[in-house]
Amino acid sequence: MSATQLTGTDRRHAAEAPSGHEVTVRGARKRYGAVEALAGVDLDIEAGRFMVLLGPSGSGKSTLIRGIAGIERFDSGSIHFGAVPVSDGRRSLPAERRDLAMVFQDYALWPHLTVQQNVAYALRRRRIAAAAARIRVLETLERVGLAAKVDNYPNELSGGQQQRVALARALVGRPALLLFDEPLSNLDADLRERLRVEISTLTRESGATTLYITHDQAEAFALADEVGVLRNGRLEQRGAPEEIFRHPATPFVARFTGLAGSFTGHSVGDLGGYSRVRVGEHELLGKTTGTVSAGTAVDLLIRPTATTLHETRSDQNDVTTMAAIVIDVAYRGRGYEHVVECSAGRLAAVFDLRAWTRGTRCSITIDPDGCMVFPSGDGSQN
Ligand code: ADP
């Protein structure tokens, strides 16, 4: 099939795109013995949006997505798709009647079926004439770049190709909700990146609502219209990736979405949304979250993007600049990441386009907008 024909296919898909489910979860709770996997989660996903749930291992992501899929039941709480009650603790719509499809980390293909048969299997409950179904299966396999592999068996494919089959199988039925359970975790870096882009574009073209879970912050930010951060079975914050990065609601969210490091000190004065914080001999300026009065013990959490290295500056004892020494340098392709020891402590992932040699004495500036001040000891280490 030529590129022009593919464009035609794209248009057809867009025209036929179903409107996705609007998903509403209220008070979802689930216990496994002593473990509270979900501790009362409310989740809203607008129709057609791409939502990513981000959280460390054990935070309840799989339990939540499996409940929505109908593979597992919550102990209490409800799920609605639009106005349709899907589950309310007592009654539960079977998975196959929820108009959704799921892609798993381990592909979950039938080993005894060919690529084409695996994808066609997803259409068995849809009332589509055999010839039309066959065309749709081949078209979908074309879209995921597997037209040449239709008659192969899963064990004849690479991991990335197998996950593409799983993606085609999810898309072919044009469901109203697509669920992804860490689909890129088993793949190499290069392949992860390519398949991530395919998932992003193909699911958005399909018009379905998407819920995707991952423990990888970069993956979450790259894919999501909206990110929800889960911790210990609770949704700690939700918002656009930019919002979560710029205004993390808690120290946990800040840490989980990437820091150069953190310093402990105490506030010595509030300057309208910013605090001067004494860290050892030094004073630094950071952005205040909530109320931080003078004397409060605080943690300064510093984003890598807020840090800049300079030749030693004469003003290096003001509230945004410190003396520093380069401890380590790592080449990252786009540039270099440095570990530096400064008067307040150590910072990592300090980026520059050029490499600073180990042992160089320099200055580091910290942009107060990427330096977040939270009262100490509110669970940020967990
Ligand atoms: P995540 O997907 O974020 O890694 P899970 O939803 O898989 O988290 O698990 C949340 C918590 O529930 C974890 O402590 C996990 O050990 C526990 N858990 C999940 N499934 C089961 C199960 N079938 N039996 C017992 N404990 C479980």
XYZ file of N, CA, C and O in Angstrom, residues 69-223:
620
model
N -10.864 -2.415 33.409
C -10.958 -3.394 32.322
C -12.004 -4.470 32.603
O -12.503 -5.113 31.681
N -12.302 -4.696 33.886
C -13.243 -5.748 34.249
C -12.550 -7.081 34.494
O -13.196 -8.128 34.572
N -11.235 -7.058 34.626
C -10.466 -8.277 34.924
C -10.519 -8.521 36.427
O -10.418 -9.635 36.914
N -10.654 -7.446 37.172
C -10.661 -7.533 38.622
C -11.832 -6.690 39.128
O -12.283 -5.796 38.426
N -12.300 -6.967 40.351
C -13.381 -6.140 40.910
C -12.890 -5.386 42.120
O -12.169 -5.924 42.950
N -13.303 -4.127 42.208
C -12.990 -3.352 43.403
C -13.835 -3.886 44.558
O -14.909 -4.442 44.349
N -13.353 -3.696 45.798
C -14.155 -4.073 46.973
C -15.343 -3.129 47.096
O -16.446 -3.519 47.459
N -15.093 -1.848 46.809
C -16.186 -0.875 46.792
C -15.821 0.246 45.837
O -14.680 0.341 45.387
N -16.804 1.076 45.535
C -16.587 2.146 44.568
C -17.342 1.845 43.286
O -17.871 0.741 43.108
N -17.401 2.826 42.412
C -18.180 2.656 41.185
C -17.386 3.095 39.959
O -16.465 3.899 40.051
N -17.787 2.513 38.811
C -17.237 2.930 37.520
C -18.411 3.233 36.605
O -19.361 2.437 36.520
N -18.367 4.377 35.930
C -19.342 4.694 34.879
C -18.602 4.990 33.593
O -17.544 5.616 33.621
N -19.175 4.570 32.468
C -18.716 5.032 31.152
C -19.826 5.935 30.635
O -20.920 5.451 30.302
N -19.607 7.214 30.600
C -20.697 8.152 30.328
C -21.740 7.974 31.418
O -21.400 7.937 32.607
N -23.013 7.799 30.998
C -24.072 7.623 31.993
C -24.267 6.147 32.346
O -25.076 5.809 33.205
N -23.524 5.265 31.694
C -23.749 3.823 31.863
C -23.000 3.296 33.086
O -21.771 3.399 33.158
N -23.734 2.714 34.061
C -23.027 2.124 35.202
C -22.320 0.835 34.773
O -22.931 -0.031 34.174
N -21.034 0.758 35.037
C -20.237 -0.386 34.604
C -19.987 -1.319 35.786
O -19.993 -2.545 35.679
N -19.785 -0.722 36.947
C -19.530 -1.523 38.139
C -19.854 -0.662 39.352
O -19.525 0.524 39.384
N -20.532 -1.280 40.315
C -20.818 -0.508 41.525
C -20.544 -1.327 42.774
O -21.116 -1.099 43.824
N -19.641 -2.288 42.670
C -19.323 -3.114 43.836
C -20.165 -4.370 43.880
O -19.653 -5.450 44.110
N -21.480 -4.247 43.590
C -22.324 -5.442 43.584
C -22.469 -5.975 42.155
O -22.150 -7.102 41.866
N -22.947 -5.081 41.244
C -23.096 -5.511 39.856
C -21.865 -5.092 39.061
O -21.246 -4.079 39.372
N -21.562 -5.884 38.044
C -20.382 -5.565 37.246
C -20.590 -6.048 35.818
O -20.928 -7.213 35.593
N -20.417 -5.139 34.874
C -20.542 -5.495 33.460
C -19.334 -6.356 33.072
O -18.196 -5.987 33.363
N -19.573 -7.518 32.406
C -18.426 -8.350 32.017
C -17.465 -7.577 31.102
O -17.902 -6.704 30.343
N -16.190 -7.934 31.157
C -15.152 -7.215 30.399
C -15.526 -7.084 28.920
O -15.361 -6.018 28.326
N -16.064 -8.176 28.338
C -16.313 -8.160 26.886
C -17.484 -7.256 26.493
O -17.700 -6.992 25.325
N -18.219 -6.775 27.498
C -19.333 -5.865 27.159
C -18.998 -4.421 27.491
O -19.866 -3.552 27.500
N -17.727 -4.145 27.767
C -17.341 -2.781 28.144
C -16.824 -1.963 26.956
O -16.426 -0.823 27.118
N -16.764 -2.549 25.764
C -16.277 -1.863 24.554
C -14.899 -1.257 24.792
O -14.684 -0.061 24.602
N -13.977 -2.095 25.243
C -12.604 -1.645 25.473
C -11.615 -2.720 25.030
O -11.998 -3.867 24.784
N -10.367 -2.337 24.900
C -9.302 -3.300 24.596
C -8.085 -2.926 25.408
O -7.882 -1.759 25.742
N -7.276 -3.951 25.735
C -6.135 -3.710 26.613
C -4.855 -4.278 25.989
O -4.869 -5.336 25.373
N -3.767 -3.529 26.171
C -2.440 -3.987 25.731
C -1.598 -4.217 26.988
O -1.511 -3.332 27.850
N -0.996 -5.412 27.073
C -0.257 -5.795 28.284
C 1.246 -5.700 28.070
O 1.736 -5.705 26.945
N 1.948 -5.669 29.185
C 3.419 -5.603 29.158
C 4.027 -6.806 28.419
O 4.991 -6.666 27.680
N 3.421 -7.997 28.620
C 4.017 -9.220 28.053
C 3.300 -9.663 26.766
O 3.322 -10.833 26.425
N 2.638 -8.745 26.080
C 2.004 -8.922 24.762
C 0.738 -9.791 24.789
O -0.247 -9.450 24.151
N 0.798 -10.940 25.501
C -0.364 -11.814 25.629
C -0.977 -12.204 24.292
O -2.185 -12.110 24.084
N -0.132 -12.655 23.358
C -0.635 -13.141 22.062
C -0.881 -14.642 22.143
O -0.286 -15.335 22.969
N -1.768 -15.128 21.258
C -1.952 -16.583 21.158
C -0.781 -17.164 20.385
O -0.575 -16.796 19.228
N -0.009 -18.080 20.983
C 1.190 -18.595 20.285
C 0.854 -19.475 19.084
O 1.641 -19.576 18.154
N -0.353 -20.099 19.113
C -0.694 -21.036 18.031
C -1.431 -20.362 16.885
O -1.834 -21.022 15.929
N -1.647 -19.033 16.982
C -2.306 -18.303 15.894
C -1.299 -17.407 15.183
O -0.375 -16.893 15.818
N -1.502 -17.227 13.881
C -0.637 -16.307 13.132
C -0.949 -14.872 13.550
O -1.938 -14.611 14.246
N -0.113 -13.955 13.067
C -0.312 -12.532 13.335
C -1.734 -12.119 12.921
O -2.485 -11.514 13.683
N -2.088 -12.485 11.696
C -3.406 -12.123 11.173
C -4.534 -12.712 12.018
O -5.508 -12.046 12.338
N -4.364 -13.981 12.405
C -5.409 -14.648 13.215
C -5.506 -14.030 14.613
O -6.592 -13.895 15.157
N -4.351 -13.653 15.174
C -4.374 -12.999 16.487
C -5.191 -11.714 16.446
O -5.986 -11.431 17.342
N -4.987 -10.936 15.393
C -5.696 -9.654 15.290
C -7.175 -9.897 14.977
O -8.063 -9.267 15.559
N -7.429 -10.850 14.076
C -8.819 -11.151 13.689
C -9.625 -11.656 14.889
O -10.839 -11.418 14.976
N -8.949 -12.302 15.813
C -9.622 -12.851 17.000
C -10.382 -11.771 17.759
O -11.450 -12.014 18.330
N -9.829 -10.542 17.730
C -10.461 -9.439 18.460
C -11.791 -9.020 17.825
O -12.576 -8.314 18.443
N -12.039 -9.466 16.596
C -13.284 -9.075 15.913
C -14.362 -10.152 16.015
O -15.446 -9.996 15.468
N -14.046 -11.263 16.722
C -14.959 -12.404 16.668
C -16.344 -12.074 17.212
O -17.333 -12.655 16.783
N -16.427 -11.119 18.151
C -17.734 -10.774 18.715
C -18.415 -9.621 17.988
O -19.525 -9.258 18.313
N -17.681 -8.993 17.080
C -18.270 -7.864 16.355
C -18.941 -8.435 15.108
O -18.367 -9.276 14.426
N -20.141 -7.965 14.838
C -20.862 -8.528 13.692
C -20.366 -7.874 12.406
O -20.945 -6.920 11.920
N -19.269 -8.426 11.893
C -18.684 -7.879 10.672
C -18.513 -9.031 9.691
O -18.035 -10.107 10.074
N -18.924 -8.815 8.441
C -18.802 -9.870 7.415
C -17.333 -10.263 7.281
O -16.443 -9.430 7.440
N -17.112 -11.557 6.978
C -15.749 -12.099 6.951
C -14.819 -11.299 6.046
O -13.682 -10.991 6.422
N -15.309 -10.927 4.863
C -14.444 -10.212 3.908
C -14.071 -8.839 4.454
O -12.916 -8.425 4.391
N -15.073 -8.165 5.023
C -14.820 -6.820 5.579
C -13.855 -6.927 6.762
O -12.963 -6.084 6.926
N -14.040 -7.974 7.572
C -13.163 -8.165 8.742
C -11.727 -8.383 8.285
O -10.790 -7.814 8.855
N -11.588 -9.177 7.244
C -10.236 -9.462 6.731
C -9.558 -8.180 6.253
O -8.387 -7.934 6.549
N -10.309 -7.352 5.549
C -9.739 -6.077 5.057
C -9.332 -5.206 6.243
O -8.257 -4.630 6.271
N -10.203 -5.173 7.240
C -9.894 -4.319 8.390
C -8.646 -4.811 9.138
O -7.806 -4.026 9.568
N -8.522 -6.127 9.258
C -7.347 -6.698 9.942
C -6.068 -6.337 9.173
O -5.083 -5.868 9.759
N -6.111 -6.508 7.853
C -4.913 -6.231 7.048
C -4.571 -4.743 7.079
O -3.400 -4.367 7.169
N -5.619 -3.934 7.034
C -5.416 -2.486 7.082
C -4.759 -2.076 8.397
O -3.829 -1.264 8.437
N -5.222 -2.669 9.490
C -4.678 -2.313 10.809
C -3.239 -2.788 10.934
O -2.387 -2.081 11.466
N -2.955 -3.981 10.395
C -1.580 -4.477 10.433
C -0.664 -3.596 9.586
O 0.491 -3.364 9.932
N -1.203 -3.085 8.486
C -0.450 -2.133 7.652
C -0.113 -0.887 8.472
O 1.015 -0.383 8.453
N -1.082 -0.421 9.234
C -0.882 0.809 10.021
C 0.194 0.644 11.089
O 0.843 1.607 11.464
N 0.371 -0.559 11.614
C 1.415 -0.753 12.624
C 2.707 -1.294 11.995
O 3.626 -1.724 12.701
N 2.761 -1.307 10.661
C 3.999 -1.662 9.966
C 4.268 -3.152 9.901
O 5.426 -3.573 9.794
N 3.206 -3.973 9.950
C 3.427 -5.422 9.961
C 2.800 -6.140 8.768
O 2.553 -7.343 8.836
N 2.592 -5.406 7.673
C 1.944 -6.012 6.500
C 2.712 -7.235 6.009
O 2.120 -8.187 5.502
N 4.027 -7.225 6.199
C 4.842 -8.337 5.685
C 4.860 -9.542 6.624
O 5.459 -10.570 6.315
N 4.212 -9.432 7.770
C 4.334 -10.491 8.781
C 3.009 -11.205 9.072
O 2.911 -11.925 10.061
N 2.002 -10.974 8.223
C 0.662 -11.462 8.556
C 0.593 -12.960 8.801
O -0.199 -13.421 9.614
N 1.430 -13.733 8.112
C 1.344 -15.192 8.247
C 2.372 -15.778 9.215
O 2.494 -16.985 9.353
N 3.115 -14.908 9.867
C 4.088 -15.398 10.847
C 3.407 -15.714 12.182
O 2.326 -15.204 12.472
N 4.099 -16.518 12.980
C 3.619 -16.819 14.333
C 4.358 -15.915 15.323
O 5.483 -15.464 15.035
N 3.781 -15.629 16.489
C 4.421 -14.714 17.445
C 5.876 -15.057 17.739
O 6.714 -14.167 17.835
N 6.194 -16.365 17.861
C 7.581 -16.708 18.221
C 8.577 -16.432 17.091
O 9.779 -16.578 17.265
N 8.051 -16.030 15.919
C 8.946 -15.666 14.809
C 9.190 -14.157 14.757
O 9.833 -13.653 13.857
N 8.625 -13.439 15.734
C 8.724 -11.973 15.738
C 9.572 -11.476 16.900
O 9.689 -12.136 17.933
N 10.133 -10.265 16.726
C 10.858 -9.619 17.835
C 9.839 -9.121 18.872
O 8.628 -9.078 18.592
N 10.342 -8.717 20.028
C 9.457 -8.196 21.073
C 8.663 -6.993 20.585
O 7.455 -6.892 20.820
N 9.351 -6.096 19.877
C 8.685 -4.893 19.371
C 7.586 -5.241 18.379
O 6.506 -4.648 18.398
N 7.870 -6.232 17.509
C 6.852 -6.639 16.526
C 5.665 -7.297 17.225
O 4.515 -7.077 16.856
N 5.959 -8.098 18.247
C 4.854 -8.737 18.977
C 3.966 -7.674 19.638
O 2.746 -7.782 19.646
N 4.614 -6.612 20.170
C 3.797 -5.581 20.814
C 2.991 -4.806 19.767
O 1.903 -4.333 20.045
N 3.527 -4.719 18.536
C 2.759 -4.074 17.464
C 1.527 -4.908 17.109
O 0.479 -4.364 16.799
N 1.680 -6.242 17.150
C 0.518 -7.110 16.903
C -0.530 -6.851 17.985
O -1.725 -6.696 17.701
N -0.049 -6.765 19.231
C -0.979 -6.510 20.342
C -1.665 -5.154 20.162
O -2.853 -5.007 20.449
N -0.930 -4.172 19.656
C -1.502 -2.846 19.419
C -2.561 -2.928 18.310
O -3.656 -2.371 18.446
N -2.233 -3.656 17.236
C -3.200 -3.835 16.139
C -4.445 -4.545 16.650
O -5.571 -4.172 16.311
N -4.253 -5.546 17.481
C -5.392 -6.305 18.016
C -6.289 -5.397 18.869
O -7.508 -5.539 18.876
N -5.657 -4.447 19.586
C -6.445 -3.530 20.406
C -7.200 -2.521 19.532
O -8.342 -2.169 19.815
N -6.550 -2.068 18.451
C -7.145 -1.014 17.627
C -8.209 -1.541 16.666
O -9.140 -0.810 16.312
N -8.077 -2.808 16.241
C -8.882 -3.296 15.113
C -10.389 -3.257 15.389
O -11.181 -3.008 14.495
N -10.772 -3.462 16.640
C -12.196 -3.455 16.976
C -12.740 -2.046 17.187
O -13.921 -1.871 17.457
N -11.869 -1.037 17.052
C -12.239 0.371 17.266
C -13.036 0.561 18.557
O -14.161 1.067 18.553
N -12.443 0.131 19.677
C -13.151 0.243 20.956
C -13.199 1.693 21.425
O -12.429 2.528 20.954
N -14.090 1.952 22.370
C -14.254 3.312 22.904
C -13.230 3.625 23.989
O -13.074 4.781 24.369
N -12.546 2.572 24.500
C -11.545 2.794 25.548
C -10.359 1.870 25.293
O -10.528 0.661 25.099
N -9.167 2.464 25.276
C -7.940 1.674 25.118
C -7.164 1.737 26.424
O -6.918 2.823 26.966
N -6.762 0.564 26.931
C -6.023 0.496 28.195
C -4.634 -0.078 27.913
O -4.489 -1.072 27.193
N -3.616 0.562 28.473
C -2.234 0.109 28.272
C -1.583 -0.107 29.631
O -1.495 0.813 30.437
N -1.109 -1.359 29.875
C -0.464 -1.688 31.147
C 1.036 -1.830 30.912
O 1.512 -2.893 30.519
N 1.801 -0.755 31.079
C 3.260 -0.727 30.898
C 3.699 -1.431 29.605
O 4.546 -2.334 29.651
N 3.159 -1.048 28.446
C 3.405 -1.819 27.221
C 4.836 -1.751 26.702
O 5.226 -2.573 25.879
N 5.631 -0.785 27.166
C 6.981 -0.617 26.615
C 8.069 -1.166 27.532
O 9.248 -1.120 27.193
N 7.668 -1.692 28.693
C 8.656 -2.052 29.721
C 9.639 -3.128 29.288
O 10.760 -3.165 29.773
N 9.210 -4.017 28.390
C 10.099 -5.125 28.016
C 10.940 -4.827 26.781
O 11.611 -5.717 26.270
N 10.905 -3.588 26.290
C 11.569 -3.283 25.016
C 12.829 -2.449 25.217
O 12.959 -1.714 26.191
N 13.743 -2.523 24.246
C 14.974 -1.727 24.286
C 14.665 -0.249 24.054
O 13.653 0.087 23.456
N 15.622 0.615 24.484
C 15.384 2.064 24.489
C 14.934 2.605 23.133
O 13.941 3.333 23.041
N 15.624 2.230 22.075
C 15.334 2.762 20.750
C 13.929 2.376 20.305
O 13.150 3.193 19.805
N 13.597 1.118 20.540
C 12.295 0.593 20.153
C 11.177 1.208 20.995
O 10.088 1.521 20.501
N 11.471 1.390 22.262
C 10.492 2.017 23.172
C 10.060 3.349 22.607
O 8.881 3.682 22.577
N 11.057 4.123 22.178
C 10.808 5.468 21.690
C 9.930 5.414 20.432
O 8.954 6.157 20.312
N 10.258 4.505 19.502
C 9.490 4.438 18.254
C 8.071 3.959 18.504
O 7.112 4.493 17.955
N 7.941 2.940 19.354
C 6.604 2.399 19.608
C 5.759 3.390 20.422
O 4.544 3.474 20.242
N 6.433 4.160 21.276
C 5.708 5.187 22.032
C 5.031 6.174 21.077
O 3.871 6.523 21.243
N 5.773 6.578 20.044
C 5.212 7.527 19.080
C 4.035 6.891 18.338
O 2.995 7.528 18.117
N 4.168 5.614 17.988
C 3.070 4.939 17.290
C 1.835 4.831 18.170
O 0.714 5.051 17.722
N 2.056 4.485 19.429
C 0.917 4.399 20.351
C 0.244 5.765 20.454
O -0.974 5.894 20.377
N 1.073 6.804 20.577
C 0.542 8.153 20.728
C -0.303 8.562 19.518
O -1.430 9.048 19.668
N 0.222 8.341 18.325
C -0.498 8.810 17.132
C -1.684 7.912 16.796
O -2.779 8.410 16.526
N -1.486 6.593 16.839
C -2.565 5.697 16.417
C -3.751 5.735 17.380
O -4.899 5.691 16.950
N -3.487 5.834 18.673
C -4.620 5.878 19.609
C -5.363 7.208 19.463
O -6.581 7.237 19.514
N -4.633 8.286 19.257
C -5.313 9.584 19.108
C -6.153 9.604 17.826
O -7.267 10.102 17.825
N -5.606 9.036 16.738
C -6.370 8.949 15.488
C -7.647 8.137 15.674
O -8.648 8.400 15.031
N -7.580 7.135 16.539
C -8.728 6.231 16.681
C -9.914 6.910 17.349
O -11.041 6.461 17.223
N -9.671 8.000 18.073
C -10.776 8.709 18.739
C -11.147 8.109 20.087
O -11.990 8.639 20.803
N -10.516 6.977 20.444
C -10.837 6.327 21.723
C -10.284 7.142 22.902
O -9.334 7.904 22.747
N -10.892 6.949 24.051
C -10.305 7.437 25.294
C -9.170 6.476 25.653
O -9.285 5.274 25.396
N -8.075 6.994 26.204
C -6.943 6.108 26.514
C -6.526 6.262 27.980
O -6.414 7.383 28.482
N -6.308 5.130 28.629
C -5.708 5.127 29.973
C -4.465 4.243 29.907
O -4.526 3.088 29.479
N -3.342 4.819 30.309
C -2.035 4.181 30.127
C -1.320 4.233 31.463
O -1.283 5.283 32.098
N -0.765 3.120 31.930
C -0.049 3.176 33.209
C 1.440 2.908 33.008
O 1.845 2.119 32.158
N 2.242 3.607 33.795
C 3.696 3.454 33.724
C 4.346 3.946 35.021
O 3.755 4.751 35.739
N 5.575 3.449 35.276
C 6.338 3.995 36.415
C 7.399 4.958 35.891
O 8.208 5.463 36.657
N 7.390 5.207 34.557
C 8.446 5.996 33.917
C 7.948 7.420 33.662
O 7.079 7.657 32.822
N 8.541 8.369 34.379
C 8.086 9.758 34.316
C 8.223 10.343 32.906
O 7.330 11.022 32.405
N 9.351 10.048 32.237
C 9.580 10.620 30.906
C 8.528 10.104 29.925
O 7.988 10.862 29.109
N 8.227 8.814 30.032
C 7.212 8.205 29.168
C 5.843 8.849 29.435
O 5.115 9.194 28.500
N 5.530 9.031 30.697
C 4.237 9.620 31.072
C 4.103 11.033 30.500
O 3.095 11.378 29.880
N 5.137 11.843 30.700
C 5.072 13.234 30.237
C 5.009 13.312 28.717
O 4.379 14.190 28.148
N 5.707 12.381 28.045
C 5.734 12.419 26.584
C 4.372 12.065 25.986
O 3.988 12.591 24.950
N 3.649 11.165 26.638
C 2.416 10.644 26.046
C 1.151 11.406 26.432
O 0.226 11.514 25.647
